[in-house]
Coordinates of C-alpha atoms and ligand atoms in Angstrom, one line a residue:
M2 CA 0.0 -0.1 0.0
A3 CA 1.3 3.3 -0.9
L4 CA 0.4 5.9 1.8
A5 CA 2.2 9.3 1.6
D6 CA 5.2 10.0 3.6
Y7 CA 3.2 12.6 5.7
F8 CA 0.6 9.9 6.7
Q9 CA 1.4 10.2 10.3
R10 CA -0.3 13.6 10.4
S11 CA -3.1 12.4 8.7
A12 CA -3.8 9.8 10.9
V13 CA -3.5 12.2 13.9
A14 CA -6.1 14.4 12.3
A15 CA -8.7 11.4 11.3
A16 CA -8.2 9.7 14.8
Q17 CA -9.3 13.0 16.3
V18 CA -12.5 13.1 14.3
L19 CA -13.4 9.3 14.3
R20 CA -14.4 8.0 17.4
G21 CA -12.9 4.4 17.9
Y22 CA -10.3 4.6 15.2
D23 CA -6.6 4.4 16.1
E24 CA -3.6 4.7 13.8
D25 CA -3.7 1.0 13.0
R26 CA -7.5 0.6 11.9
I27 CA -7.0 3.9 9.8
R28 CA -4.1 2.2 8.0
E29 CA -6.0 -0.7 7.7
R30 CA -9.0 0.9 6.2
L31 CA -7.0 3.2 3.9
G32 CA -5.5 0.2 2.6
A33 CA -8.6 -1.7 2.0
V34 CA -10.4 0.7 -0.2
S35 CA -10.1 2.2 -3.5
I36 CA -11.6 5.5 -4.4
G37 CA -12.9 6.4 -8.0
L38 CA -12.9 9.7 -9.4
L39 CA -15.2 9.9 -12.5
I40 CA -15.4 12.7 -14.5
G41 CA -18.2 12.6 -17.0
P42 CA -18.4 14.4 -20.5
D43 CA -20.5 17.1 -19.0
A44 CA -17.7 18.1 -16.3
E45 CA -15.8 19.7 -19.3
T46 CA -16.4 23.3 -18.2
P47 CA -14.4 25.8 -16.3
E48 CA -16.6 24.7 -12.9
G49 CA -16.0 20.6 -13.8
A50 CA -12.4 21.7 -14.1
V51 CA -12.3 23.4 -10.5
L52 CA -14.5 20.6 -9.1
A53 CA -12.3 18.0 -10.3
E54 CA -8.9 19.7 -9.4
M55 CA -9.8 20.3 -5.9
L56 CA -11.0 16.6 -5.8
V57 CA -7.8 15.4 -6.4
R58 CA -6.0 18.0 -4.3
L59 CA -8.0 16.5 -1.3
V60 CA -8.3 12.9 -2.1
A61 CA -4.9 12.2 -3.2
R62 CA -2.9 13.3 0.2
L63 CA -5.3 10.8 2.0
Y64 CA -6.2 7.7 0.0
P65 CA -3.2 5.4 -1.1
R66 CA -5.1 4.0 -4.2
I67 CA -7.4 6.0 -6.5
S68 CA -8.6 5.5 -9.9
I69 CA -9.3 8.5 -12.2
R70 CA -11.6 8.0 -15.3
G71 CA -12.7 10.0 -18.0
S72 CA -10.2 12.7 -17.7
T73 CA -6.8 14.1 -19.2
S74 CA -3.8 12.5 -17.7
S75 CA -2.9 16.1 -16.0
L76 CA -5.2 15.0 -12.9
S77 CA -3.0 11.7 -12.5
D78 CA 0.2 13.7 -12.7
L79 CA -1.3 16.2 -10.1
A80 CA -2.0 13.1 -7.9
L81 CA 1.2 12.0 -8.3
R82 CA 3.0 15.0 -7.2
I83 CA 0.9 15.1 -4.2
N84 CA 1.5 11.5 -2.9
P85 CA 4.7 10.3 -5.3
V86 CA 3.7 6.8 -4.0
I87 CA 0.1 6.9 -4.7
E88 CA -1.2 3.8 -6.6
I89 CA -3.2 5.0 -9.7
T90 CA -5.2 1.9 -10.7
E91 CA -7.7 1.0 -13.6
G92 CA -9.6 -1.5 -11.1
D93 CA -12.8 -1.5 -9.3
V94 CA -13.6 1.0 -6.9
D95 CA -15.2 0.8 -3.4
F96 CA -16.2 4.4 -3.3
A97 CA -16.7 6.9 -6.1
I98 CA -17.3 10.7 -6.5
A99 CA -19.0 11.2 -9.6
L100 CA -19.0 14.6 -11.6
G101 CA -21.9 14.5 -14.1
G102 CA -22.1 11.3 -16.2
E103 CA -24.8 8.6 -15.6
R104 CA -26.5 7.3 -12.4
L105 CA -24.1 4.5 -10.8
G106 CA -24.3 1.9 -8.1
E107 CA -24.3 2.5 -4.2
N108 CA -21.3 4.2 -2.8
T109 CA -21.4 6.6 -5.1
I110 CA -21.4 10.6 -4.3
Y111 CA -22.5 12.8 -7.1
A112 CA -20.7 16.5 -7.3
G113 CA -21.9 19.4 -9.2
S114 CA -22.1 22.9 -9.3
D115 CA -24.0 26.3 -10.6
G116 CA -22.3 29.4 -9.7
W117 CA -22.4 30.2 -6.3
D118 CA -24.1 26.8 -5.3
A119 CA -22.3 23.6 -4.5
L120 CA -24.4 20.6 -5.4
V121 CA -24.0 17.0 -3.7
S122 CA -26.0 13.9 -3.9
S123 CA -26.1 10.6 -3.0
E124 CA -29.0 9.8 -5.1
N125 CA -28.8 11.5 -8.7
P126 CA -26.0 13.1 -10.9
C127 CA -25.8 16.7 -10.5
R128 CA -25.7 19.2 -13.2
I129 CA -22.0 21.2 -13.5
G130 CA -22.5 24.7 -14.7
S131 CA -20.3 26.6 -17.4
S132 CA -19.8 29.7 -15.5
S133 CA -16.3 31.2 -14.5
N134 CA -17.5 31.4 -10.8
P135 CA -15.1 28.8 -8.8
F136 CA -16.9 28.9 -5.6
G137 CA -19.6 26.7 -5.8
A138 CA -17.7 24.1 -7.5
A139 CA -14.7 24.4 -5.1
A140 CA -17.3 24.0 -2.3
A141 CA -18.7 20.8 -3.8
A142 CA -15.4 19.2 -4.0
C143 CA -14.8 19.5 -0.2
L144 CA -18.5 18.5 0.8
A145 CA -18.1 15.6 -1.7
A146 CA -14.7 14.7 -0.1
A147 CA -16.6 15.0 3.2
N148 CA -19.1 12.4 2.1
L149 CA -16.4 10.0 1.1
F150 CA -14.6 10.4 4.2
R151 CA -17.7 9.5 6.3
G152 CA -18.5 6.8 4.0
V153 CA -14.8 5.2 4.3
F154 CA -14.7 5.6 7.9
E155 CA -18.3 4.6 8.6
V156 CA -19.1 7.6 10.5
D157 CA -22.9 6.7 10.7
D158 CA -25.2 4.3 9.6
D159 CA -26.4 6.9 6.7
P160 CA -23.5 9.0 6.1
F161 CA -24.1 10.6 2.8
D162 CA -26.2 13.9 2.2
K163 CA -29.4 13.0 -0.1
A164 CA -29.2 16.1 -2.3
V165 CA -28.1 19.3 -0.8
T166 CA -27.4 22.8 -2.5
F167 CA -25.2 25.1 -0.5
S168 CA -24.9 28.8 -1.4
T169 CA -21.5 30.2 -1.0
L170 CA -22.9 33.4 -1.2
D171 CA -25.7 33.6 1.2
L172 CA -23.9 30.8 3.3
E173 CA -27.0 28.5 3.6
S174 CA -28.1 25.2 2.4
R175 CA -30.3 26.3 -0.2
P176 CA -29.7 27.8 -3.7
T177 CA -28.5 31.6 -3.9
T178 CA -31.7 33.8 -3.4
D179 CA -30.3 36.3 -5.8
P180 CA -27.6 35.1 -7.8
L181 CA -25.2 37.7 -9.8
D182 CA -22.6 36.5 -12.4
L183 CA -19.0 37.0 -11.4
H184 CA -16.8 38.7 -13.8
A185 CA -13.4 40.5 -13.2
V186 CA -13.3 41.1 -9.5
D187 CA -11.4 43.8 -8.1
I188 CA -10.3 43.0 -4.7
G189 CA -9.4 46.7 -3.8
P190 CA -5.9 48.5 -3.2
A191 CA -5.2 47.2 0.6
A192 CA -6.4 43.5 0.9
V193 CA -4.5 41.1 3.3
L194 CA -4.4 37.4 3.8
V195 CA -3.0 36.6 7.1
G196 CA -1.9 32.8 7.4
A197 CA -0.5 31.1 4.9
G198 CA -1.3 27.6 6.4
A199 CA -4.1 25.2 5.5
I200 CA -6.9 27.7 5.5
G201 CA -4.5 30.0 3.5
N202 CA -3.7 27.5 0.9
A203 CA -6.9 26.9 -0.1
A204 CA -8.0 30.7 0.3
A205 CA -5.0 31.3 -2.3
W206 CA -6.2 28.3 -4.5
V207 CA -9.5 29.7 -5.0
L208 CA -8.6 33.2 -5.6
G209 CA -6.3 32.1 -8.6
K210 CA -9.7 30.5 -10.0
L211 CA -11.6 33.6 -10.1
P212 CA -12.0 35.3 -13.4
A213 CA -9.2 38.0 -13.9
P214 CA -8.9 39.0 -10.3
S215 CA -7.1 42.3 -9.8
G216 CA -6.2 44.6 -6.9
E217 CA -3.5 44.5 -4.1
L218 CA -2.8 41.1 -1.8
F219 CA -0.5 41.1 1.0
I220 CA 0.2 37.6 2.2
V221 CA 1.7 37.3 5.6
D222 CA 3.1 34.2 7.5
P223 CA 6.6 33.7 8.9
E224 CA 7.0 30.4 8.3
D225 CA 8.2 27.7 5.7
V226 CA 6.2 24.5 4.6
E227 CA 7.1 21.4 6.9
L228 CA 6.5 17.8 5.5
S229 CA 3.7 17.4 8.0
N230 CA 1.9 20.3 6.3
L231 CA 1.4 18.2 3.3
Q232 CA -1.7 16.5 5.0
R233 CA -3.9 19.5 4.5
Y234 CA -2.3 22.2 2.3
V235 CA -3.9 22.0 -0.8
L236 CA -1.7 24.1 -2.7
C237 CA 1.5 22.1 -1.6
E238 CA 2.9 19.2 -3.7
R239 CA 5.6 17.0 -2.3
S240 CA 8.2 19.0 -3.6
S241 CA 7.0 22.3 -1.6
V242 CA 8.5 21.2 1.8
G243 CA 10.9 23.9 2.9
E244 CA 9.6 26.7 0.6
T245 CA 8.5 29.9 2.5
K246 CA 4.7 29.7 2.9
V247 CA 4.2 33.0 1.5
E248 CA 6.5 32.6 -1.6
L249 CA 4.5 29.5 -2.6
L250 CA 1.1 31.5 -2.3
S251 CA 2.4 34.5 -4.1
D252 CA 4.2 32.4 -6.7
Y253 CA 1.0 30.6 -7.6
L254 CA -1.0 33.6 -7.6
R255 CA 1.4 35.5 -9.8
H256 CA 1.1 32.9 -12.5
E257 CA -2.8 32.2 -12.0
A258 CA -3.6 35.6 -11.5
P259 CA -1.2 38.2 -13.2
R260 CA -3.4 41.4 -12.8
L261 CA -3.2 41.0 -9.0
T262 CA -0.5 42.6 -7.1
V263 CA 0.9 40.4 -4.9
T264 CA 3.3 41.2 -1.9
P265 CA 4.7 38.4 0.2
A266 CA 5.4 39.4 3.8
P267 CA 7.5 36.5 5.7
S268 CA 6.7 37.9 8.9
D269 CA 4.1 37.7 11.8
W270 CA 1.2 40.5 12.0
A271 CA 2.9 42.8 14.5
R272 CA 6.2 43.1 12.2
F273 CA 3.9 43.4 9.2
V274 CA 1.8 46.2 10.3
E275 CA 5.0 47.7 11.8
K276 CA 6.5 47.6 8.2
Y277 CA 3.4 48.5 6.0
G278 CA 1.4 50.4 8.4
Y279 CA -2.3 50.0 9.9
L280 CA -4.8 51.1 7.2
W281 CA -6.2 48.1 5.8
E282 CA -9.7 47.8 3.9
A283 CA -10.2 44.0 4.3
V284 CA -8.0 41.6 6.3
L285 CA -8.6 37.8 5.7
V286 CA -7.8 36.0 8.8
A287 CA -6.6 32.5 8.4
L288 CA -4.8 31.9 11.6
D289 CA -4.4 29.4 14.3
S290 CA -4.6 31.2 17.5
A291 CA -7.3 33.1 19.5
R292 CA -4.3 35.2 20.4
D293 CA -3.0 36.1 17.0
R294 CA -6.8 36.8 15.6
R295 CA -7.3 39.4 18.6
S296 CA -4.3 41.3 17.8
V297 CA -5.5 41.6 14.0
Q298 CA -8.7 42.9 15.5
A299 CA -6.8 45.4 17.7
S300 CA -4.9 46.7 14.8
L301 CA -8.3 48.2 13.4
P302 CA -8.5 46.9 9.9
K303 CA -11.9 48.4 7.9
W304 CA -13.3 44.9 7.4
I305 CA -12.4 41.5 8.4
A306 CA -13.4 38.0 7.4
N307 CA -12.0 35.3 9.5
A308 CA -12.0 31.3 8.8
W309 CA -11.2 28.6 11.7
T310 CA -11.4 24.7 12.1
Q311 CA -11.6 23.1 15.4
T312 CA -12.5 19.7 16.5
E313 CA -16.5 20.0 16.1
D314 CA -16.6 22.6 13.0
L315 CA -15.4 24.9 10.6
G316 CA -16.6 28.1 9.9
V317 CA -16.2 31.6 8.5
S318 CA -17.2 35.0 10.2
V319 CA -17.6 38.2 9.1
H320 CA -16.7 41.7 10.8
P321 CA -17.7 45.1 9.5
W322 CA -16.9 47.4 12.5
G323 CA -20.3 48.5 13.9
D324 CA -23.1 47.2 15.9
G325 CA -22.2 43.5 15.6
A326 CA -19.3 41.3 17.0
C327 CA -15.8 42.3 16.0
L328 CA -13.2 39.5 16.0
N329 CA -12.0 40.3 19.3
C330 CA -15.7 39.6 20.5
I331 CA -15.9 36.1 19.6
Y332 CA -12.3 35.1 20.8
I333 CA -12.4 36.8 24.2
P334 CA -11.4 33.9 26.5
N335 CA -13.9 32.9 29.2
E336 CA -11.3 31.8 31.6
A337 CA -7.7 32.2 31.8
A338 CA -5.9 30.4 29.0
P339 CA -2.8 28.4 30.0
S340 CA 0.3 30.3 28.7
E341 CA 2.3 29.1 25.9
D342 CA 5.3 27.9 28.2
A343 CA 2.9 26.0 30.2
L344 CA 1.0 24.4 27.3
V345 CA 4.5 23.5 25.8
A346 CA 5.7 22.2 28.8
R347 CA 2.6 20.0 29.5
A348 CA 2.8 18.8 26.0
L349 CA 6.2 17.8 26.3
G350 CA 5.6 16.1 29.7
L351 CA 7.3 18.5 31.7
G352 CA 6.3 19.6 35.0
P353 CA 5.8 22.9 36.5
E354 CA 9.5 23.0 37.7
H355 CA 10.5 23.3 34.1
E356 CA 8.2 26.1 32.9
L357 CA 11.0 28.6 33.5
R358 CA 13.1 26.9 31.4
V359 CA 11.0 26.3 28.7
R360 CA 9.9 29.9 28.7
E361 CA 13.3 31.0 28.3
L362 CA 13.8 28.5 25.3
L363 CA 10.7 29.7 23.7
F364 CA 11.8 33.4 24.2
S365 CA 15.2 32.9 22.5
N366 CA 13.9 30.5 20.0
A367 CA 16.8 27.6 21.1
P368 CA 17.0 24.2 20.8
P369 CA 16.3 22.2 24.1
P370 CA 19.3 21.0 25.9
T371 CA 20.3 17.4 25.7
E372 CA 19.4 16.7 29.4
L373 CA 16.0 18.3 28.8
L374 CA 15.4 16.0 25.8
D375 CA 16.2 12.9 28.3
V376 CA 13.6 14.2 30.6
V377 CA 11.0 14.6 27.7
A378 CA 11.9 11.4 26.4
A379 CA 11.4 9.5 29.7
N380 CA 8.5 11.4 30.8
L381 CA 6.5 10.9 27.7
D382 CA 7.9 7.2 27.6
V383 CA 9.2 7.6 24.0
S384 CA 12.6 6.5 22.5
R385 CA 15.4 9.0 23.0
A386 CA 16.2 8.4 19.3
L387 CA 12.8 9.9 18.2
L388 CA 14.0 13.3 19.9
T389 CA 17.4 13.3 17.9
P390 CA 16.3 15.2 15.0
F391 CA 15.2 18.2 17.3
E392 CA 18.6 18.3 19.3
S393 CA 19.6 21.5 16.9
R394 CA 15.8 22.9 16.4
P395 CA 13.9 25.6 18.3
I396 CA 11.8 23.7 21.3
R397 CA 8.5 25.0 19.5
E398 CA 9.4 22.9 16.5
L399 CA 9.8 20.0 18.8
Y400 CA 6.5 21.1 20.0
V401 CA 4.8 21.9 17.0
E402 CA 5.9 18.8 14.7
G403 CA 7.1 16.6 17.6
V404 CA 3.6 16.7 19.6
C405 CA 1.0 18.4 17.6
G406 CA 2.4 16.8 14.2
G407 CA 2.6 13.3 15.7
A408 CA 6.7 12.9 14.9
I409 CA 7.1 11.7 18.5
V410 CA 3.8 11.1 20.4
S411 CA 1.7 8.6 19.0
L412 CA -2.3 8.8 18.6
D413 CA -3.6 7.1 21.3
R414 CA -1.6 9.8 23.4
G415 CA -2.5 12.5 21.3
A416 CA -4.5 15.1 23.3
P417 CA -7.6 15.8 21.5
N418 CA -9.1 18.1 24.6
D419 CA -6.2 20.3 23.9
P420 CA -7.4 22.8 21.2
G421 CA -3.7 23.6 20.5
L422 CA -3.3 20.2 19.4
H423 CA -6.1 19.8 16.7
V424 CA -5.4 19.1 13.4
P425 CA -7.8 19.3 10.8
V426 CA -9.0 17.0 8.2
A427 CA -8.2 18.5 4.5
H428 CA -11.6 18.8 3.5
Q429 CA -12.2 20.9 6.5
S430 CA -9.4 23.5 6.1
A431 CA -10.3 23.7 2.5
L432 CA -13.7 24.8 2.9
A433 CA -12.9 27.1 5.5
G434 CA -10.6 28.7 3.1
I435 CA -13.0 28.8 0.3
L436 CA -15.7 30.1 2.2
L437 CA -13.1 32.9 3.4
V438 CA -12.2 34.1 -0.1
A439 CA -16.2 33.7 -1.1
S440 CA -17.1 36.2 1.7
A441 CA -14.4 38.8 0.7
I442 CA -15.4 38.6 -2.8
A443 CA -19.1 39.0 -2.0
R444 CA -18.0 42.2 -0.1
S445 CA -16.1 43.3 -3.3
V446 CA -19.3 43.0 -5.4
G447 CA -21.5 44.8 -2.9
R448 CA -23.0 41.5 -1.2
S449 CA -21.7 41.4 2.0
P450 CA -23.9 41.8 5.3
E451 CA -24.0 45.0 7.0
T452 CA -23.8 43.4 10.4
S453 CA -21.6 40.6 11.7
R454 CA -22.1 37.2 10.6
L455 CA -21.0 33.7 12.0
T456 CA -21.2 30.3 9.7
R457 CA -20.6 27.1 11.3
I458 CA -20.4 23.6 9.4
D459 CA -19.8 20.1 10.8
L460 CA -18.4 17.8 8.0
M461 CA -18.7 15.0 10.1
K462 CA -22.3 14.9 9.8
R463 CA -24.6 15.7 7.0
L464 CA -25.3 19.3 6.1
S465 CA -27.3 21.0 8.3
E466 CA -30.2 23.2 7.2
F467 CA -29.2 26.3 8.7
V468 CA -25.6 27.1 9.3
T469 CA -25.2 30.9 9.5
L470 CA -26.4 33.5 12.4
S471 CA -25.6 37.3 13.0
A472 CA -23.2 37.6 15.5
Q473 CA -23.7 39.8 18.7
K474 CA -21.2 41.5 20.7
D475 CA -19.5 40.4 23.9
P476 CA -22.5 40.4 26.3
R477 CA -20.2 41.6 29.3
G478 CA -19.4 44.8 27.5
I479 CA -15.6 44.2 27.8
C480 CA -14.7 44.3 24.3
I481 CA -12.5 46.7 22.4
C482 CA -15.3 47.6 19.9
Q483 CA -17.5 48.7 22.9
D484 CA -14.4 51.2 24.2
P485 CA -14.8 54.5 23.1
I486 CA -11.2 55.0 22.4
Y487 CA -11.2 52.4 20.0
S488 CA -14.2 53.6 18.2
E489 CA -12.9 57.1 18.0
A490 CA -9.5 55.9 16.3
F491 CA -11.2 53.6 13.9
G492 CA -13.4 56.9 12.8
L493 CA -10.3 58.6 12.9
K494 CA -8.4 56.2 10.4
Y495 CA -11.5 55.6 8.2
G496 CA -13.0 59.0 8.2
E497 CA -16.3 57.6 9.7
Ligands
LIG507 ZN1 -15.7 43.4 19.9

């Protein structure tokens, strides 16, 4: 069987959302199934191409054996670049995702799209539109991949969506009420994507699929691509490891969207605003931590869209500054969160007596001393040899890659209850990124809601009927958006 060499991280992610599965059972199940992607002749439209490409970008990361039928060889090449050891078969398949075409047997998920609308059905083939709007098709790929995942891992006796239409414009499970055609979109002179991780990868990918987008986009993220990221970074191929994340996204966009001016900023948000200033028309937030999200809101961009994944759901929220919740409102902690040094020390099996040492190491970005690694190995009960690669690397990488990434800590000891250790499945992050950009483009074309709105989707279940609510300010009145000094500063910045 030909699992990708970054499979460990996929197993961590899958085990967190699948009750009763450990790494061996996941490996066994993946080894037992063949997945078919069946591309009918009616899928030869721009929407069909978007749908097929995103499906390959999702499916080839996890499933070791796939069959791609009715397409050009470019999709097989893409699958091989994502997982060079993937087995591309011509044989029978156990589960299939069909784009267009005819009605097939059971365990087939039909995917299609119609402009802004994603269509998924387990009953009948779905139509595939011919517009140049990528959002419905891109979201349909994620919803179909989620159905496949639920089917393969037998999440439910009845795991498949019957016949759903999801509007990426209205963000509800119904056809778009007042659809508008999407032509060349101008994202404005001062848009920022902060976070070039799993959500940022999907966001950039779908931006590149828009019809001739223009405007100015800054992409902010300090990190490089690690092997463990490949499990869910849809823009990444096996050869992307070691590239700077912002460069990877920028290169793609320069190629796919040449009218867009893209500026990569390999830094964190604080250094970015120090260098480029504080006047931002629209900020797309694709960050991991609540603290980082709150610091983006505190710098007072004019408008924010925010996307997240967590163990229970994924989502997107939009925040015009005004009556509804700001981004800070929805991330104010209810109780004191553990400090980073306490979190890292705990995850590495180090008691409170080591916290000060961990804090110093985090601050100086230094590698852990060998005697500390001896303690980590002993307390986590792992082989000391597993820690050798981390002897010359910052302690934060030991935490991120070794514990969160599963390089040293095995699955059954992973801590699904620790939000810091949550690893999403690829289709969750991808849908979050796609809806993030759909929200921003809705604003560019004058179709964004006037007050804050929050959308939650749980892809481990069949799609719910209502997923979007308006978002109210923090009821305690303690948020920066309820503080007259911040409101005045916002007014001065944007002349309101
Ligand atoms: Zn607020």
